Coordinates of C-alpha atoms in Angstrom, one line a residue:
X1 CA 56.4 -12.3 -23.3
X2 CA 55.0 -9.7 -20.4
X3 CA 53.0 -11.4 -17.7
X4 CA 50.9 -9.3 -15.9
X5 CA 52.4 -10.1 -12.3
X6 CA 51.4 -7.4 -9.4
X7 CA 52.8 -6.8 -6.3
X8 CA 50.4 -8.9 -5.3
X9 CA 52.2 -12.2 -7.0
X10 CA 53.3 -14.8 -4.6
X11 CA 56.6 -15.2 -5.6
X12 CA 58.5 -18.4 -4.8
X13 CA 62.0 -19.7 -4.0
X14 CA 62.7 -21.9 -8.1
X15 CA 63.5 -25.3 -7.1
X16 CA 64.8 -28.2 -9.6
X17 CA 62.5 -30.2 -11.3
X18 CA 64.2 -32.6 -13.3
X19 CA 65.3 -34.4 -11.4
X20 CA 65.4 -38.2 -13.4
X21 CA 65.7 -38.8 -17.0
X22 CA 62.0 -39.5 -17.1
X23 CA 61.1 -36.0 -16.1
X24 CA 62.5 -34.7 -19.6
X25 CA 59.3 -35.4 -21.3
X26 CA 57.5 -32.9 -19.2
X27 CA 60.0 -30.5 -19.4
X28 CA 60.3 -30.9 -22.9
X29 CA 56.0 -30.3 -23.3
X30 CA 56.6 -27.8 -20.3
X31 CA 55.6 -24.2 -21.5
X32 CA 58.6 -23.0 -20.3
X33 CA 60.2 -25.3 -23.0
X34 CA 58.4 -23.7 -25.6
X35 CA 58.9 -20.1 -24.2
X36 CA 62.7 -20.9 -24.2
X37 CA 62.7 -22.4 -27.8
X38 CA 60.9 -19.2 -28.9
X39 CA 62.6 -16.4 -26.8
X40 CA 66.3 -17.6 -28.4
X41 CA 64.5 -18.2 -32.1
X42 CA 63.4 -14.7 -31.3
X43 CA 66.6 -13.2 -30.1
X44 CA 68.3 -14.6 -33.1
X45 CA 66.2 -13.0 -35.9
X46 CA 66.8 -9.9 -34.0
X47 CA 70.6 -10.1 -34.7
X48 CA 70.5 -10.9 -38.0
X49 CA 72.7 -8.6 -40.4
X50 CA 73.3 -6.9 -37.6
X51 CA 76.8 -5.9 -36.4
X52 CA 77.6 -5.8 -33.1
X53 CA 78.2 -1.7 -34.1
X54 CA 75.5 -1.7 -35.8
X55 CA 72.5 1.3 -34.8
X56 CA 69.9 -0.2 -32.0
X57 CA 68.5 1.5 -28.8
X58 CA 70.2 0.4 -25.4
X59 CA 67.6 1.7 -23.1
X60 CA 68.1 2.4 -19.7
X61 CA 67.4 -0.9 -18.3
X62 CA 69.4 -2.8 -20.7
X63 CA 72.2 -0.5 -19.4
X64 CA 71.5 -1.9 -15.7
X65 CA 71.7 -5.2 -16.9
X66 CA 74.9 -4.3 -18.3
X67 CA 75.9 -2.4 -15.2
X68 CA 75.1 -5.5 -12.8
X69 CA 76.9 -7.5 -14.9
X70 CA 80.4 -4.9 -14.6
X71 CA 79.9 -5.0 -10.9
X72 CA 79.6 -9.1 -10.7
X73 CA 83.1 -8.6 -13.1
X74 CA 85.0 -6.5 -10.5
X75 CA 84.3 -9.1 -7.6
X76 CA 87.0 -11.2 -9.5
X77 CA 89.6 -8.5 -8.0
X78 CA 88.6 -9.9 -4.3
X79 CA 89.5 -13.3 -5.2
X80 CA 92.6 -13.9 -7.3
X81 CA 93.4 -17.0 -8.9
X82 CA 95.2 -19.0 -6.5
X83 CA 98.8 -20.1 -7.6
X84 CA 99.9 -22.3 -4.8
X85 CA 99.0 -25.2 -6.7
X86 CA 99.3 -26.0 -10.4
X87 CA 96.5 -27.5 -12.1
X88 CA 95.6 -27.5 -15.8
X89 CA 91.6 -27.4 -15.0
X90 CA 89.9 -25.6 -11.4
X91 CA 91.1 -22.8 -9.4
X92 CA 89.9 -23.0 -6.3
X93 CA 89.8 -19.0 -5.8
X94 CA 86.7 -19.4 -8.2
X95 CA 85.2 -21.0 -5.4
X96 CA 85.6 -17.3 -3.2
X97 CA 83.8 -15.3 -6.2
X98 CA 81.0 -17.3 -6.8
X99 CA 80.0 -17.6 -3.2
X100 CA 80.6 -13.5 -3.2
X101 CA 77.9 -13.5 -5.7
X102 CA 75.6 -15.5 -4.4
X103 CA 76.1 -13.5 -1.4
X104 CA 75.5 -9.9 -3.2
X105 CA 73.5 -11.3 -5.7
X106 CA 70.4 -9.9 -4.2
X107 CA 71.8 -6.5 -3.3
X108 CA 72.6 -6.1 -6.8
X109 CA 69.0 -7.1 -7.9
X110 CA 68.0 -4.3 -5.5
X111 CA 70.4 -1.7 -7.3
X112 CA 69.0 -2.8 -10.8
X113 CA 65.4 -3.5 -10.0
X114 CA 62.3 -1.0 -9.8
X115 CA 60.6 -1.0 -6.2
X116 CA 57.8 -2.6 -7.8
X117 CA 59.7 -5.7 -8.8
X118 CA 61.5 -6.3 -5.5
X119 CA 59.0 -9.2 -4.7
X120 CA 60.6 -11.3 -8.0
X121 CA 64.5 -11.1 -5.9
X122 CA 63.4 -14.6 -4.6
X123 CA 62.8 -15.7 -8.2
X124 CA 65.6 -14.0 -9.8
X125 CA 68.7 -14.8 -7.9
X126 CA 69.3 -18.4 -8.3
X127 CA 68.9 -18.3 -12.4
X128 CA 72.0 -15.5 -11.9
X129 CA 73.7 -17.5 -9.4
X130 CA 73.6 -20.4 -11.9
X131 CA 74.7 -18.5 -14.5
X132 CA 78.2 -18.6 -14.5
X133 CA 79.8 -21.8 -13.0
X134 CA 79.9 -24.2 -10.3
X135 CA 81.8 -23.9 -7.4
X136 CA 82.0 -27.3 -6.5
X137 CA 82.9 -28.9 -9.8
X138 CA 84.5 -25.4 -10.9
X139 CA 83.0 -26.1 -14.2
X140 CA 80.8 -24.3 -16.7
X141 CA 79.0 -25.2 -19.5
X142 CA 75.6 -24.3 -21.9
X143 CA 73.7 -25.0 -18.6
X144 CA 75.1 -22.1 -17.2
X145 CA 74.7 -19.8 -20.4
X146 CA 71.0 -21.4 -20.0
X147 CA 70.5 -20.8 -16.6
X148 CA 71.7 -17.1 -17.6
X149 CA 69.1 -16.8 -20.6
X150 CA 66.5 -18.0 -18.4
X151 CA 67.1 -15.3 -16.2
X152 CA 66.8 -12.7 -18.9
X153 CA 63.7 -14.0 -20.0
X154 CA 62.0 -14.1 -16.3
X155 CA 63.2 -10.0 -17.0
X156 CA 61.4 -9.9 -19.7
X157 CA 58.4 -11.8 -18.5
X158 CA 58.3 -9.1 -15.7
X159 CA 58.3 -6.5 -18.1
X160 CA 61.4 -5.0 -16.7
X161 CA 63.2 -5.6 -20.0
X162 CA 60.8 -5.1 -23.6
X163 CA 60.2 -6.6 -26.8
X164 CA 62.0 -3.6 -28.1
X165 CA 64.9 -4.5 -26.6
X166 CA 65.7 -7.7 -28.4
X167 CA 69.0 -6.9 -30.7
X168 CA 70.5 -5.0 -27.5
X169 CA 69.6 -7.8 -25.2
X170 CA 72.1 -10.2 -27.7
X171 CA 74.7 -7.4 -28.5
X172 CA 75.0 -5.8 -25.5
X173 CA 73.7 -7.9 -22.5
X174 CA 74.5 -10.9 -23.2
X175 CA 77.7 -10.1 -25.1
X176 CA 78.9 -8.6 -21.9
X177 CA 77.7 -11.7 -20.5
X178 CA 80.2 -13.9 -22.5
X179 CA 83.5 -11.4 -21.9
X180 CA 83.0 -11.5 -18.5
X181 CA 82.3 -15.5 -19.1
X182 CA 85.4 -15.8 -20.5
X183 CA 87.1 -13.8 -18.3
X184 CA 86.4 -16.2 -15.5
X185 CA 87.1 -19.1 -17.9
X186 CA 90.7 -18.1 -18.0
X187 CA 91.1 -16.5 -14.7
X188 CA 90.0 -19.5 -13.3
X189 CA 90.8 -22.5 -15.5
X190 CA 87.5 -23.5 -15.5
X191 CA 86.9 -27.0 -16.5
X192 CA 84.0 -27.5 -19.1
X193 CA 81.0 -29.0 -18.0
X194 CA 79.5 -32.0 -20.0
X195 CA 82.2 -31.4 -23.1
X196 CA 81.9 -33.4 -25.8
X197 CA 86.0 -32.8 -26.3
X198 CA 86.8 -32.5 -30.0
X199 CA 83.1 -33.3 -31.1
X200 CA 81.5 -30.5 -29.3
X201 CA 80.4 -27.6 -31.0
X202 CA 82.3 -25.6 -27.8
X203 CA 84.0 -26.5 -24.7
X204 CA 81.6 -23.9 -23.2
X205 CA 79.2 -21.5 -25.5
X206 CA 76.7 -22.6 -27.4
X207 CA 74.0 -19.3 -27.9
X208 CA 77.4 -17.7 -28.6
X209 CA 77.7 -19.1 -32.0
X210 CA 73.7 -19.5 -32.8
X211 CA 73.0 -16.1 -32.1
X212 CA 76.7 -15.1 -34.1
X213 CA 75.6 -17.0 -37.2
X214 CA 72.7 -14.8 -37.1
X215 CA 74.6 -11.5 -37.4
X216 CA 76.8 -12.8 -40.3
X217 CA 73.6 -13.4 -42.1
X218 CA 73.9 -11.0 -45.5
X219 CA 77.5 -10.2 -43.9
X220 CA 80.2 -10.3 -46.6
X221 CA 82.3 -12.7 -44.5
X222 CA 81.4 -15.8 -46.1
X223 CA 80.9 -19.0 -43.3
X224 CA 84.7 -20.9 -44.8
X225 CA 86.4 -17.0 -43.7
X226 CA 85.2 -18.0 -40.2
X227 CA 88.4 -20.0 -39.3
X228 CA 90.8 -17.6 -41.3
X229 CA 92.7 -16.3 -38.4
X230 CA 93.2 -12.4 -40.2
X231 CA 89.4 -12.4 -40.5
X232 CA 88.8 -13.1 -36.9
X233 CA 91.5 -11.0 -35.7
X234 CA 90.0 -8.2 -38.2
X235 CA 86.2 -8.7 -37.1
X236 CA 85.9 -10.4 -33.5
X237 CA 84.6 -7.3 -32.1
X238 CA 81.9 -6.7 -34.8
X239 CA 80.4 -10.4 -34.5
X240 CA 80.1 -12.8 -32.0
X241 CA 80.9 -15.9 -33.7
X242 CA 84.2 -14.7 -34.8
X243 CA 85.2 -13.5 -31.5
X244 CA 83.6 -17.2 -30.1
X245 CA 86.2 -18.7 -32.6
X246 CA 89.2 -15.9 -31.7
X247 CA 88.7 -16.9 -27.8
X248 CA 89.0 -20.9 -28.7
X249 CA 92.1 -19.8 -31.0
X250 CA 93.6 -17.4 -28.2
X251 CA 92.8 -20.9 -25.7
X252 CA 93.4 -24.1 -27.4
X253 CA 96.6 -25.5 -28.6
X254 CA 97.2 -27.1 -32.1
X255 CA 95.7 -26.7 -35.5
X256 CA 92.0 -25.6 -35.3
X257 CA 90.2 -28.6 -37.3
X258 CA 91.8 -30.7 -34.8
X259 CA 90.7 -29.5 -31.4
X260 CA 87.1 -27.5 -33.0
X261 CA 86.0 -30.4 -35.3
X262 CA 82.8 -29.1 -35.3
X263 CA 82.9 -25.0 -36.1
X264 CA 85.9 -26.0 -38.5
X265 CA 83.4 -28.5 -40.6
X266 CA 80.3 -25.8 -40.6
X267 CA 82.7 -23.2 -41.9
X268 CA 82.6 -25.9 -45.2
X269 CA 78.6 -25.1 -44.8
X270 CA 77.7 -22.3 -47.6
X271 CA 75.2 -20.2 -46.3
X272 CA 75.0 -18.9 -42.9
X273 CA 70.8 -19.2 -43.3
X274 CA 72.0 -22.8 -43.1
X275 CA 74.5 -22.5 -40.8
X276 CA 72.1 -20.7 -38.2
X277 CA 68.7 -23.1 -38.7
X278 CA 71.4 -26.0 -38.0
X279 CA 72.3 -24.7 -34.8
X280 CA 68.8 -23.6 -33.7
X281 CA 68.2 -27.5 -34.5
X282 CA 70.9 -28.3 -32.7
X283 CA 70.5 -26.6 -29.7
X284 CA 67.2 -27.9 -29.3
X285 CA 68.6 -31.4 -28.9
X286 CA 72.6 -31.0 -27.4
X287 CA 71.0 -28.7 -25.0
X288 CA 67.6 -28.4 -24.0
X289 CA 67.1 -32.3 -25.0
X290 CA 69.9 -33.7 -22.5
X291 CA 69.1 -34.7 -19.1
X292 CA 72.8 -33.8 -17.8
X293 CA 72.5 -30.4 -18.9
X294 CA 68.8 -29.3 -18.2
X295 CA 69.1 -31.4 -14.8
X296 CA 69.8 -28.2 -12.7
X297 CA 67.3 -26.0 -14.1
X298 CA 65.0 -24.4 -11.2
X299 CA 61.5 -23.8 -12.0
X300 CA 59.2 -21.2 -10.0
X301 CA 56.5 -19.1 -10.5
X302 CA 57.8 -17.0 -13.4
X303 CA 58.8 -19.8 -15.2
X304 CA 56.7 -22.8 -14.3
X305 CA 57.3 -26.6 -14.9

């Protein structure tokens, strides 16, 4: 997944692509299709059996990931949730910390980034500006956990992050991804983007549960313990589907097979083998096959359409 870019690479500001529903078939035989379809199939396998506890090596650029990431978190302190007027869906203070992002987000590149990758800043920032909401809709949705994937795969395409780095890269990157997600999910009442309502696997994750079902693989938390509330409360930190589950639980209102139709049916699913080749199906086609939610993708000269 290492290119061999030099400082001599003409970098360039990613612009979208997609732009009408015909322009799916190119994106779809794109090979920036194909290196996303591989990059999450790979990230998976890396996880599986694999606790979030479990032994791997967090090398030091993993940790700066992780480090930008707690820095981007503590920018919600500036911009508290504004209570002047009630509404079930869109704080407008959201609004305030993603526009202080976009405005440090190249500082923080500089603070997490070699010298020698400096010239990929251009590149870089939109995919993490688009990673976690829109401030006009004050929405977020798989897009955004896309957008955010994309971005760790132009890292890795740079060679900043390695191969070797895979199972930390799910269970420490991008879980610290999703807390600080969810985090601004409930800080800010963020509406879901493109929800399917009931019928949707998740009013905002999707990779949280695929790369999850992966973990449990071999795990002796069968997939129908996955909506038993003691076994989530008991295991959300260890595994990434259950905590998915405990943050739709700690969110949602109601009886869980009626507002999460779709995680309540695959718990009936025996095997999570099954459970996670489904979703990899899945997310091929709810995600990276709709126009609505690939329509904002950028595309540059890292990742090429």
């Amino acid at each position: 997944m290492t290119s061999n870019r030099g400082i001599g690479h003409a970098y360039i500001v990613p612009q979208r692509q997609i732009l009408e529903p015909k322009d799916m078939a190119r994106w779809q035989q794109s090979s920036t299709y194909k290196e996303v379809v591989s990059f999450v199939e790979q990230l998976s396998k890396s996880v599986e059996g694999k606790p979030v506890t479990s032994g791997y090596v967090v090398s030091a650029n993993v940790q700066a990931v992780c480090v930008l990431l707690d820095k981007a978190e503590r920018l919600i302190e500036r911009h508290p949730p504004d209570r002047s007027t009630a509404s079930r869906y869109g704080n407008k203070a959201f609004r305030g910390w993603i526009s202080d992002l976009e405005k440090q987000a190249g500082e923080l590149l500089l603070e997490m980034l070699a010298e020698k990758y400096h010239g990929a800043i251009v590149e870089l920032a939109p995919y993490l500006e688009q990673a976690f909401g829109n401030a006009t809709r004050i929405d977020y949705g798989s897009g955004h956990e896309l957008s955010f994937m994309m971005w760790v795969l132009c890292l890795c395409k740079l060679g900043f992050l390695e191969p070797s780095d895979s199972t930390a890269i799910v269970l420490a990157v991008f879980r610290r991804y999703i807390l600080l997600c969810q985090r601004l999910q409930e800080t800010y009442s963020l509406e879901p983007a493109g929800s399917h309502g009931v019928w949707g696997l998740d009013d905002y994750q999707f990779l949280l549960f695929y790369f999850g079902s992966a973990q449990l693989i071999g795990s002796d938390i069968a997939p129908a313990a996955s909506v038993d509330m003691q076994v989530v409360s008991d295991m959300a930190s260890d595994y990434l589907y259950l905590q998915g589950i405990r943050f739709i639980a700690k969110t949602k209102n109601g009886p869980f097979f009626e507002h999460s139709r779709q995680l309540y049916d695959i718990s009936g699913v025996g095997k999570w083998e099954k459970v996670n080749q489904g979703l990899g199906k899945m997310y091929r086609v709810e995600v990276l096959g709709k126009f609505p939610v690939v329509q904002h993708l950028v595309f540059g000269s890292i990742l090429k359409l």
